[in-house]
Coordinates of C-alpha atoms in Angstrom, one line a residue:
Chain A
X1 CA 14.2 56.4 -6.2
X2 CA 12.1 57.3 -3.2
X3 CA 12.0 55.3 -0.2
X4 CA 9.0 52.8 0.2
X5 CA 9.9 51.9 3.6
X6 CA 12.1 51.8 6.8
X7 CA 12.9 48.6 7.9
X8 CA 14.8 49.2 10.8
X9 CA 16.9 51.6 12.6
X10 CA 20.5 50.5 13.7
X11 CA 22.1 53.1 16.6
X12 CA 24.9 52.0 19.5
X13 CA 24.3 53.3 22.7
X14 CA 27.0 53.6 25.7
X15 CA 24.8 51.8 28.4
X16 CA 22.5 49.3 27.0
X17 CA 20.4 49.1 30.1
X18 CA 19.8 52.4 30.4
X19 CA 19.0 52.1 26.5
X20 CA 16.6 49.3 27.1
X21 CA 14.5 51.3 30.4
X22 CA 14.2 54.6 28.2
X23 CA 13.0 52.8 25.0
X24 CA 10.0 50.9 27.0
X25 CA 9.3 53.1 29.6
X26 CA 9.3 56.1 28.0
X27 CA 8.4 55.5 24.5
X28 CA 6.6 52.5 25.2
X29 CA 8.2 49.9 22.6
X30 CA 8.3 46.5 23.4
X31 CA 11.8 44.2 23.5
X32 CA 11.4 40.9 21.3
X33 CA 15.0 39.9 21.6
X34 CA 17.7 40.3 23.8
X35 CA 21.6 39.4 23.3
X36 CA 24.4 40.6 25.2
X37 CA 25.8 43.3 22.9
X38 CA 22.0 43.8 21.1
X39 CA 18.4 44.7 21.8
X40 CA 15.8 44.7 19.2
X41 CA 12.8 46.8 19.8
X42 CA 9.1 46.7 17.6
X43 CA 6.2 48.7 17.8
X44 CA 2.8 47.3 18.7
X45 CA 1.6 47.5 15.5
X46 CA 5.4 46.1 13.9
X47 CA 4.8 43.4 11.5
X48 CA 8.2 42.3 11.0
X49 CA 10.9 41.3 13.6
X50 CA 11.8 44.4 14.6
X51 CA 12.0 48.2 13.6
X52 CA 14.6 49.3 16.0
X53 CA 18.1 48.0 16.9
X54 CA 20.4 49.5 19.9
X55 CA 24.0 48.2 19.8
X56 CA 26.5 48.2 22.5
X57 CA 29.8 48.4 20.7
X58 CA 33.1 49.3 23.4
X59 CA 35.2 47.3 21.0
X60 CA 35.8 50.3 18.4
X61 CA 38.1 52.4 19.9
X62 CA 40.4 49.2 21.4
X63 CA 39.8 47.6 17.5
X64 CA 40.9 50.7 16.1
X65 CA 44.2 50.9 17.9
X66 CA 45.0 47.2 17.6
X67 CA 44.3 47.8 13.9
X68 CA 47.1 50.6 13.7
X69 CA 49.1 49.4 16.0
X70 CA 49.1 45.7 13.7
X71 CA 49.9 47.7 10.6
X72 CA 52.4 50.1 12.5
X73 CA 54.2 46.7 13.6
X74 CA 53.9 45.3 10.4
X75 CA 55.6 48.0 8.4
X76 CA 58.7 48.1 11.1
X77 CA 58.6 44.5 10.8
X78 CA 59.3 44.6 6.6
X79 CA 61.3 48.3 6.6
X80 CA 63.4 47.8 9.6
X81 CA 66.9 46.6 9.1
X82 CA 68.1 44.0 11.9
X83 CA 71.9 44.1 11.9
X84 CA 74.6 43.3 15.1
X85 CA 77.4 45.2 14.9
X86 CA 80.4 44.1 16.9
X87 CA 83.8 45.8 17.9
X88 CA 86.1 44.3 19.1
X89 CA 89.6 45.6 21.4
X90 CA 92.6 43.6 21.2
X91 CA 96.3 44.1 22.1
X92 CA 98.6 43.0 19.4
X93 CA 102.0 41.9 20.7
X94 CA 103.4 42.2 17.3
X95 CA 102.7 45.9 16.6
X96 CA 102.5 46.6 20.3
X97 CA 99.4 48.6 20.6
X98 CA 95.6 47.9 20.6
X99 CA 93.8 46.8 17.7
X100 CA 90.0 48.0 16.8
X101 CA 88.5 45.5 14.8
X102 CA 84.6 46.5 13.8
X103 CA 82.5 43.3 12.6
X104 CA 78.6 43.2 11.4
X105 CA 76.3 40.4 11.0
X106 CA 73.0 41.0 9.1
X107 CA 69.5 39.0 9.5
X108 CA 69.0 38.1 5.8
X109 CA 70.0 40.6 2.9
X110 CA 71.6 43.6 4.2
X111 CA 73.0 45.9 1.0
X112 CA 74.3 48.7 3.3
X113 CA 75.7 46.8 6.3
X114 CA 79.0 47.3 4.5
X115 CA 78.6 51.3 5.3
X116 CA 77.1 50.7 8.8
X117 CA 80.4 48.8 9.5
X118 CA 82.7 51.8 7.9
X119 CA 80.7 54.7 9.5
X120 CA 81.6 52.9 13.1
X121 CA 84.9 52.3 12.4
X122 CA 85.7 55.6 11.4
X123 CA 83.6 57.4 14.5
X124 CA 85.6 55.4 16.6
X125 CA 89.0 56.7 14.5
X126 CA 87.6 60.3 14.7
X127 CA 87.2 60.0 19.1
X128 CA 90.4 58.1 19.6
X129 CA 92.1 60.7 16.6
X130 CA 93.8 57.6 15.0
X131 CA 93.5 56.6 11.5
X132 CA 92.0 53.5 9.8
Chain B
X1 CA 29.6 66.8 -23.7
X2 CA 27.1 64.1 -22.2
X3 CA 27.6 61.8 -19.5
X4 CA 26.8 58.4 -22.5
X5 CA 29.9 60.3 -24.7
X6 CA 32.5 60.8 -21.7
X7 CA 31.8 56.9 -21.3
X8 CA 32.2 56.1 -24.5
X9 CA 35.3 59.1 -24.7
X10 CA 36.7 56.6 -21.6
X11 CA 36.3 53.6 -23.8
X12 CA 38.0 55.1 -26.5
X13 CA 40.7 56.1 -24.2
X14 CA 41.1 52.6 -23.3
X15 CA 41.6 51.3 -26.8
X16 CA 44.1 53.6 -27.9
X17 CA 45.6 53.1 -24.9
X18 CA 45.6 49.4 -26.2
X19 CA 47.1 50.1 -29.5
X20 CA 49.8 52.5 -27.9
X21 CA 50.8 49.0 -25.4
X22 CA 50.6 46.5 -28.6
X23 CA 53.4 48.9 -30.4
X24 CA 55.2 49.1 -27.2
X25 CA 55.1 45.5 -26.3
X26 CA 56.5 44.7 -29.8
X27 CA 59.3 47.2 -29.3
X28 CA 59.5 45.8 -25.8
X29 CA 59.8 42.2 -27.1
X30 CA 62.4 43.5 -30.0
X31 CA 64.8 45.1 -27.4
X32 CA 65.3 42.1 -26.0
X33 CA 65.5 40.1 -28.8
X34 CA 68.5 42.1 -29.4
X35 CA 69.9 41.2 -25.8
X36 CA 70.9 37.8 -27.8
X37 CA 74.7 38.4 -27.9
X38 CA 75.5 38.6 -31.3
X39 CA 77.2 35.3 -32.3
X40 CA 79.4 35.6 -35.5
X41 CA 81.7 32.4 -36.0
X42 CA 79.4 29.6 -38.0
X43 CA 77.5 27.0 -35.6
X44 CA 80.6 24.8 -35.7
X45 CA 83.3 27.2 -35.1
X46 CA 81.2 28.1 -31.7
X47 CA 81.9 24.4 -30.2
X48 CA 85.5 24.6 -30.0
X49 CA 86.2 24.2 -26.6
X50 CA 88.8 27.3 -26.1
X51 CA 85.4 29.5 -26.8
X52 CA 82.8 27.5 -24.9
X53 CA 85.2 27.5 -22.0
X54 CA 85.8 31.1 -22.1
X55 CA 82.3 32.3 -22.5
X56 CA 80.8 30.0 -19.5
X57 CA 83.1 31.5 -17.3
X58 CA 82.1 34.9 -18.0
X59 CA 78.2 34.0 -18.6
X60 CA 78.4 32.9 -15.0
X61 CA 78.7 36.3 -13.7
X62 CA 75.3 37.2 -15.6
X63 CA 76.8 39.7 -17.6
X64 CA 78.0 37.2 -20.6
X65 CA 80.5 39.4 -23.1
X66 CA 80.7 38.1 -26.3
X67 CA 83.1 38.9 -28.8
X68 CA 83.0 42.4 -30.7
X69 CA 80.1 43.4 -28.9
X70 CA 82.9 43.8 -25.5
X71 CA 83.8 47.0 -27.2
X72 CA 80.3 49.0 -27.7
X73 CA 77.2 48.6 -25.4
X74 CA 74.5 47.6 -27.8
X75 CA 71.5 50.0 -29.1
X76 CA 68.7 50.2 -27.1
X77 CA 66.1 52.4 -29.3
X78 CA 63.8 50.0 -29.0
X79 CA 63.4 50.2 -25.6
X80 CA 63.6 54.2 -25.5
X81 CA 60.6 54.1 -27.9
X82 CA 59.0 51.3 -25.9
X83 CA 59.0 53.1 -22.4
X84 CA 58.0 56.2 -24.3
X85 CA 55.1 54.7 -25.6
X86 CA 54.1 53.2 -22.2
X87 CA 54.0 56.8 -20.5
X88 CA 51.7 58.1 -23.4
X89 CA 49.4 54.6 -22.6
X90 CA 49.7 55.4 -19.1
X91 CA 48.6 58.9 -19.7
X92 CA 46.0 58.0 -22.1
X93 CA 44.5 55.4 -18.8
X94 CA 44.5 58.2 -16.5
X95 CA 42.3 60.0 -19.2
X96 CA 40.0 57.0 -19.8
X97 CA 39.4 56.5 -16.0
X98 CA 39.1 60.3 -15.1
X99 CA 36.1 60.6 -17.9
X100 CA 34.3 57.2 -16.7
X101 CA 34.5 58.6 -13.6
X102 CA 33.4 62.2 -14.3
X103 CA 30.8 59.8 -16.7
X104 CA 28.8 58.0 -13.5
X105 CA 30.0 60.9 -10.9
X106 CA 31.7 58.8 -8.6
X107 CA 35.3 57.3 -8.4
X108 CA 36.0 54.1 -11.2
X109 CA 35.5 51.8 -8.9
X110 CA 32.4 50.6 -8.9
X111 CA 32.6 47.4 -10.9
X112 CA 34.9 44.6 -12.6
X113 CA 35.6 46.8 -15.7
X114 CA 36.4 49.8 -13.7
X115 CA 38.8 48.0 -11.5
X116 CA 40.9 46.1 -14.2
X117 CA 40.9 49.4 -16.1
X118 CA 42.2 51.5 -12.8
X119 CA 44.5 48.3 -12.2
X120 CA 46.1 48.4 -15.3
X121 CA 46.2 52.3 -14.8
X122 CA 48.3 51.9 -11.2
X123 CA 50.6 48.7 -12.9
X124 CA 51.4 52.0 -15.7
X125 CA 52.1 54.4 -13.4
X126 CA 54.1 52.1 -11.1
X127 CA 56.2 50.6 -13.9
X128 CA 56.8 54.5 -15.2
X129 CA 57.8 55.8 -11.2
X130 CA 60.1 53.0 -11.3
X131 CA 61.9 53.6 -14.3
X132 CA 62.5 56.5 -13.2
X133 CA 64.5 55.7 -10.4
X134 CA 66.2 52.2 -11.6
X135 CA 67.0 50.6 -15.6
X136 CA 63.9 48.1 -15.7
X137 CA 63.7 48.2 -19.5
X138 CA 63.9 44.5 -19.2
X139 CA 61.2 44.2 -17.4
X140 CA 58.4 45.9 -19.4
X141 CA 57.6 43.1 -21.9
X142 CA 56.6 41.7 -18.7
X143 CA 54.2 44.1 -17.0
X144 CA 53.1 45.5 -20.4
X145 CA 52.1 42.0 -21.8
X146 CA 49.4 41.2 -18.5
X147 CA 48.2 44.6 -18.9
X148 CA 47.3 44.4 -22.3
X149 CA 45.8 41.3 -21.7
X150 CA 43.9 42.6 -18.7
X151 CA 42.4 45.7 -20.6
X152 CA 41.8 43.3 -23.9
X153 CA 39.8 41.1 -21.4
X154 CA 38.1 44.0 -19.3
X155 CA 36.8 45.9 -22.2
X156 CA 35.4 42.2 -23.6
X157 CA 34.5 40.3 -20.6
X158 CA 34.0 42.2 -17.8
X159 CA 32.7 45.2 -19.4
X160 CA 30.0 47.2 -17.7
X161 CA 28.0 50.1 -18.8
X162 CA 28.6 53.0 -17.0
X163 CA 25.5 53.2 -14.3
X164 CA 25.0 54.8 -10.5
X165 CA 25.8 52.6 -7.7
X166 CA 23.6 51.3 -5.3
X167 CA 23.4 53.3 -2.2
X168 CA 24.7 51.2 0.0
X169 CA 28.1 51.7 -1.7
X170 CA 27.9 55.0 -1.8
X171 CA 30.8 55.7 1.3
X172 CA 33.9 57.5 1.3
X173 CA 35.1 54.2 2.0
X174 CA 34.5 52.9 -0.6
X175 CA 37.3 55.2 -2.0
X176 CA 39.4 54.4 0.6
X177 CA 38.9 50.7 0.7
X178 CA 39.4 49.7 -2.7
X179 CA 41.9 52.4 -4.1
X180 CA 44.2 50.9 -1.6
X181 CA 42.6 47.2 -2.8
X182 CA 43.3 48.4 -6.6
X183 CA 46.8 49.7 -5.5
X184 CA 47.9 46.8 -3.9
X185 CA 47.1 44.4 -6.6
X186 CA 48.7 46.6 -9.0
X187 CA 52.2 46.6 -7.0
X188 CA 51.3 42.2 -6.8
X189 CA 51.3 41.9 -10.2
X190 CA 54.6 44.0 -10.8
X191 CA 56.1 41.9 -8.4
X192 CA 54.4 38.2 -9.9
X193 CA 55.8 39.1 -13.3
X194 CA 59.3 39.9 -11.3
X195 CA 58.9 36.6 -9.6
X196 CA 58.5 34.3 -13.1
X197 CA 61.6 36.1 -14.0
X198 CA 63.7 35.4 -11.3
X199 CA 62.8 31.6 -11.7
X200 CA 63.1 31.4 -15.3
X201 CA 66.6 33.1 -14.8
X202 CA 67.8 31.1 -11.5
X203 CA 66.7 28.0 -14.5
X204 CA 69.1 30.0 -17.1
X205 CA 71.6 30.4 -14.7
X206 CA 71.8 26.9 -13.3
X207 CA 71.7 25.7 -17.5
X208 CA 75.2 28.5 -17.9
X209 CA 76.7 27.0 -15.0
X210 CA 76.2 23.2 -15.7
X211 CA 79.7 21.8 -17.6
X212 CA 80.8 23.6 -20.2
X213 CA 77.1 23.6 -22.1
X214 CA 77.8 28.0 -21.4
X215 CA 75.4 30.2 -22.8
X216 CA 76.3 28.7 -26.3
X217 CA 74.4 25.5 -26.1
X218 CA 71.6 28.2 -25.5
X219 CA 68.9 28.4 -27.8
X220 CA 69.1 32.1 -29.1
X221 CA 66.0 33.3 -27.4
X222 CA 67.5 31.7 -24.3
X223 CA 70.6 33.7 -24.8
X224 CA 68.7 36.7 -25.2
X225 CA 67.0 36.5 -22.2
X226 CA 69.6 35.3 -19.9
X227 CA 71.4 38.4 -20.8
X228 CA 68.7 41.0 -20.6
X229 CA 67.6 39.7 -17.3
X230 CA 69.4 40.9 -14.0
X231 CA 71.0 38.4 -11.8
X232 CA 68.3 35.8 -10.1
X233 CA 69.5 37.6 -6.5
X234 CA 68.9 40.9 -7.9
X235 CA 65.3 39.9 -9.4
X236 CA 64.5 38.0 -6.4
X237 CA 65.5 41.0 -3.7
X238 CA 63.1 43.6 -6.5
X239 CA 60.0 41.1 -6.2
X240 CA 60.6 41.4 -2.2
X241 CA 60.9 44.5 -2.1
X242 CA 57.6 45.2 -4.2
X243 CA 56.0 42.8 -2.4
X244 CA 56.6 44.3 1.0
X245 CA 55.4 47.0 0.0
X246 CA 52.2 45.6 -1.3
X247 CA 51.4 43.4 2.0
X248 CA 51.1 46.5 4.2
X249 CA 48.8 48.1 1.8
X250 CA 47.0 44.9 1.4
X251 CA 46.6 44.8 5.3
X252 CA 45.0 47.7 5.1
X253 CA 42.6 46.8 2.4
X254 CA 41.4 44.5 4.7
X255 CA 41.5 46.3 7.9
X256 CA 39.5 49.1 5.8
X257 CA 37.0 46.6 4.5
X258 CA 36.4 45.2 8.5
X259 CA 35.6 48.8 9.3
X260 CA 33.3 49.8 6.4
X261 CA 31.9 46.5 7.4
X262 CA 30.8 47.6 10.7
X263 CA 29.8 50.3 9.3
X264 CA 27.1 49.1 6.4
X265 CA 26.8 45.4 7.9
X266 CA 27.2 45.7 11.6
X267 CA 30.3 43.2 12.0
X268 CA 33.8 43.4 11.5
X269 CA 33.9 40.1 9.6
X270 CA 30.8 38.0 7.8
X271 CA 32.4 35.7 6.5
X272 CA 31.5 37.0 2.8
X273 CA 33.4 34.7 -0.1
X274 CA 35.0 38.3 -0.7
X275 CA 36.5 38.6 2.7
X276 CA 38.0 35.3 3.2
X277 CA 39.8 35.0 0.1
X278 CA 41.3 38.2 0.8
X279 CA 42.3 36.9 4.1
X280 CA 43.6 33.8 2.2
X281 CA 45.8 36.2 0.1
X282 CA 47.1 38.0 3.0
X283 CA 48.4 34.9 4.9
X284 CA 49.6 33.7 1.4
X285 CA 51.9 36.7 1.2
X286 CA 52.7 36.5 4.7
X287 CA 53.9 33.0 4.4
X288 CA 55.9 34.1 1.6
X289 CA 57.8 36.8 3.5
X290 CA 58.3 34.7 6.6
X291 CA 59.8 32.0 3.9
X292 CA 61.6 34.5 2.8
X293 CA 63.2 36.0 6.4
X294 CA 63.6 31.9 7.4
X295 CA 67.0 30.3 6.7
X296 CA 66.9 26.9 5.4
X297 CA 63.9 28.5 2.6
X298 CA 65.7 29.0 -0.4
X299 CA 64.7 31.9 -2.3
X300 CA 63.3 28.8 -5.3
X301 CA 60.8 28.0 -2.7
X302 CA 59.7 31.4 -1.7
X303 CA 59.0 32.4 -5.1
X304 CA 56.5 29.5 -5.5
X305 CA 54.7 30.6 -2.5
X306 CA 54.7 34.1 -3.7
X307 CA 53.1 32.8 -7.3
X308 CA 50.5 30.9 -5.0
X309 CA 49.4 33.9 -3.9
X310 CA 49.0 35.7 -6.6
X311 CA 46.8 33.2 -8.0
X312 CA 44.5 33.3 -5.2
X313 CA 44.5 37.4 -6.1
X314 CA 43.6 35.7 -9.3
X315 CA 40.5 33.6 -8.0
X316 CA 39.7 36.4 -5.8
X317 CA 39.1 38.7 -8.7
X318 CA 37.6 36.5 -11.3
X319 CA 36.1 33.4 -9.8
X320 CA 34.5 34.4 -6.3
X321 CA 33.4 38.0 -8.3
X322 CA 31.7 35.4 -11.2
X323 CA 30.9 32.5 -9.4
X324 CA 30.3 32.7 -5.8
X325 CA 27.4 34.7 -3.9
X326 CA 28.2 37.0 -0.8
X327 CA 28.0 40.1 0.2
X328 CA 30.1 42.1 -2.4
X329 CA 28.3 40.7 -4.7
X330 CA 25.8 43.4 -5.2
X331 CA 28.8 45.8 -6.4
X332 CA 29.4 43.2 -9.1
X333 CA 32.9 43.2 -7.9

């Protein structure tokens, strides 16, 4: 379509000061507003507001992370099954030896806590070599 | 093969693809008509309370058996042609959103039509991926019924010609962005259909159980129903599941829209009517799941919340898109 014309310029610089001392001193462009994270620069002959506008943006990396780390919680939040699963040593004076018993609790629905509890009880018959 | 004929190709595409859903729906819709169990004593022979007793107590369980049809499990061709026919619509999607978008030379995203027609596309393909894994034949008069009616209404109302974007959308995020976006909504819906369903049946369910009435003083359609439908726990874990799916993805969406944001905008978040109803959706959702890890929130209530939300995904799409001026509005989306 052909560009008509440039309204303004939008770059991020690491040091704004240092942005702000080049941009009048060297190249002679004057500063018409000032805001902690912004400068906006014009030309003598600018019409409009400005024509250039110099950014100082440290948040992207730290937002970046806190965005993937968020998500990353997130998913374990919703995939990760919280279940307890307790076991429990007693003597039994009626069959006169010690008793294994292997319980599990579940935070909500749990479909496979049933197998968690099995797979415990029978590593724990497989170490002690005594059956279920 | 010009770039006006591939559109038009794409909108032929989506009509057949209409057609092929209409026959399937109806073959959907017979399937489970024939869920009804088939009743063969007269109206009058069926209140004797010896049967009525017998027949609550099984219908309880969900799984209601009913007379001679105990001994062979009932035909389902209807479904086998339905979920055939959805695969061929589903392929015949892919083909109408490949040619729009080999039409403008850019992904189908670009505008209302484009992104009902991809929705409806990803609903397809995720209804298909699913039945490949899990029996959900009695679910597809449900996700084939709202995406008819979406591709009826997109082709109608929303319906765009095929034109270049401006170029301040043209970004591989905007790929990003709103495939996930389209994704997610798709996976919403799947799970707002499975959502009615699990209501409607907890209603059947509490109806069997209340004295004696069993799945006789049903209504036939009732019957059918209540017997097609899996258990209300089973249909309330699926809509879960597919929603937790969907609410990472949707997190996403909007952490992907913050960065093209500050990108093409300069901040993170303007306030756009866009980007706060898609942050009332997410907390929506995310009320929903918390209801649904919170004891003392029956399942009943979760499901509302859940429907809540999807009707803001609802005003998201078609009211702020229509009605309300921002910064997306430009895209026409």
């Amino acid at each position: 379509m052909g560009i008509l014309r440039l309204s303004h310029v939008d770059i991020s610089a690491p040091d704004l000061e240092l942005a702000a001392a080049y941009y009048t001193q060297v190249l002679g462009l004057d500063i018409v507003e000032r805001t902690d994270e912004r400068l906006f620069f014009k030309c003598w002959d600018e019409r409009d507001h400005h024509c250039l506008s110099i950014r100082y943006d440290p948040g992207k990396v730290l937002a970046l992370g806190g965005a993937v780390a968020a998500l990353a919680g997130l998913i374990a939040s919703l995939m990760i099954r919280r279940r307890r699963v307790f076991v429990r040593v007693s003597s039994s004076e009626t069959a006169g030896r010690s008793v294994v018993s292997v319980g599990g609790l579940a935070k909500g629905e749990d479909p496979r806590l049933g197998t968690t509890v099995e797979a415990v009880l029978s590593a724990i018959a497989e170490r002690t070599g005594k059956t279920v | 093969m010009t770039i006006q004929n591939l559109a038009q190709y794409a909108n032929l595409g989506v009509y057949s693809a209409m057609v092929v859903f209409t026959i399937a729906m109806v073959a959907f819709a017979i399937d489970l008509a024939g869920a009804a169990p088939r009743v063969s004593a007269p109206v009058e022979a069926r209140k004797e309370p010896v049967r009525v007793g017998a027949e609550s107590s099984v219908g309880a369980t969900g799984h209601p058996a009913h007379g001679d049809d105990t001994d062979r499990p009932r035909s389902r061709r209807a479904a086998g042609v339905a979920m055939m026919l959805t695969r061929l619509g589903g392929l015949l999607l892919i083909a109408a959103a490949a040619m729009r978008g080999l039409s403008v030379h850019r992904p189908p995203l670009g505008n209302m039509f484009e992104f009902a027609l991809v929705g409806c596309m990803f609903v397809v393909v995720v209804f298909v991926a699913i039945s490949l894994r899990r029996d959900v034949r009695w679910l597809g008069l449900f996700v084939i019924g709202p995406v008819l009616l979406t591709l009826g209404l997109a082709i109608t109302v929303f319906y765009t010609d095929a034109s270049e974007l401006l170029p301040s959308l043209k970004s591989v995020w905007l790929v990003i962005h709103v495939t996930v976006a389209t994704f997610s909504v798709a996976l919403f819906t799947i799970a707002f259909s499975v959502t009615i369903l699990h209501l409607v049946k907890m209603w059947l369910e509490r109806q069997d159980g209340q004295g004696g009435q069993g799945s006789v003083g049903m209504s036939r359609i009732r019957r059918a129903v209540n017997t097609a439908l899996p258990p209300a726990r089973t249909l309330d874990r699926t809509a879960y599941e597919i929603n937790a799916v969907a609410f990472p993805l949707w997190t996403f969406t909007l952490i992907a829209g913050a960065i093209w944001a500050e990108q093409a905008w300069g901040h993170y978040w303007n306030w756009d009517p866009k980007e706060v109803w898609t942050f009332v959706i997410w907390v929506v959702y995310a009320a929903y799941l918390h209801a649904r890890a919170t004891t003392g929130w029956s399942a009943r209530s979760a499901s509302f919340i859940a429907l809540a939300g999807y009707g803001c995904i609802l005003v998201n799409y078609m009211v702020v898109n229509v009605y309300f001026v921002g910064q997306h509005s430009y895209s026409g989306m």
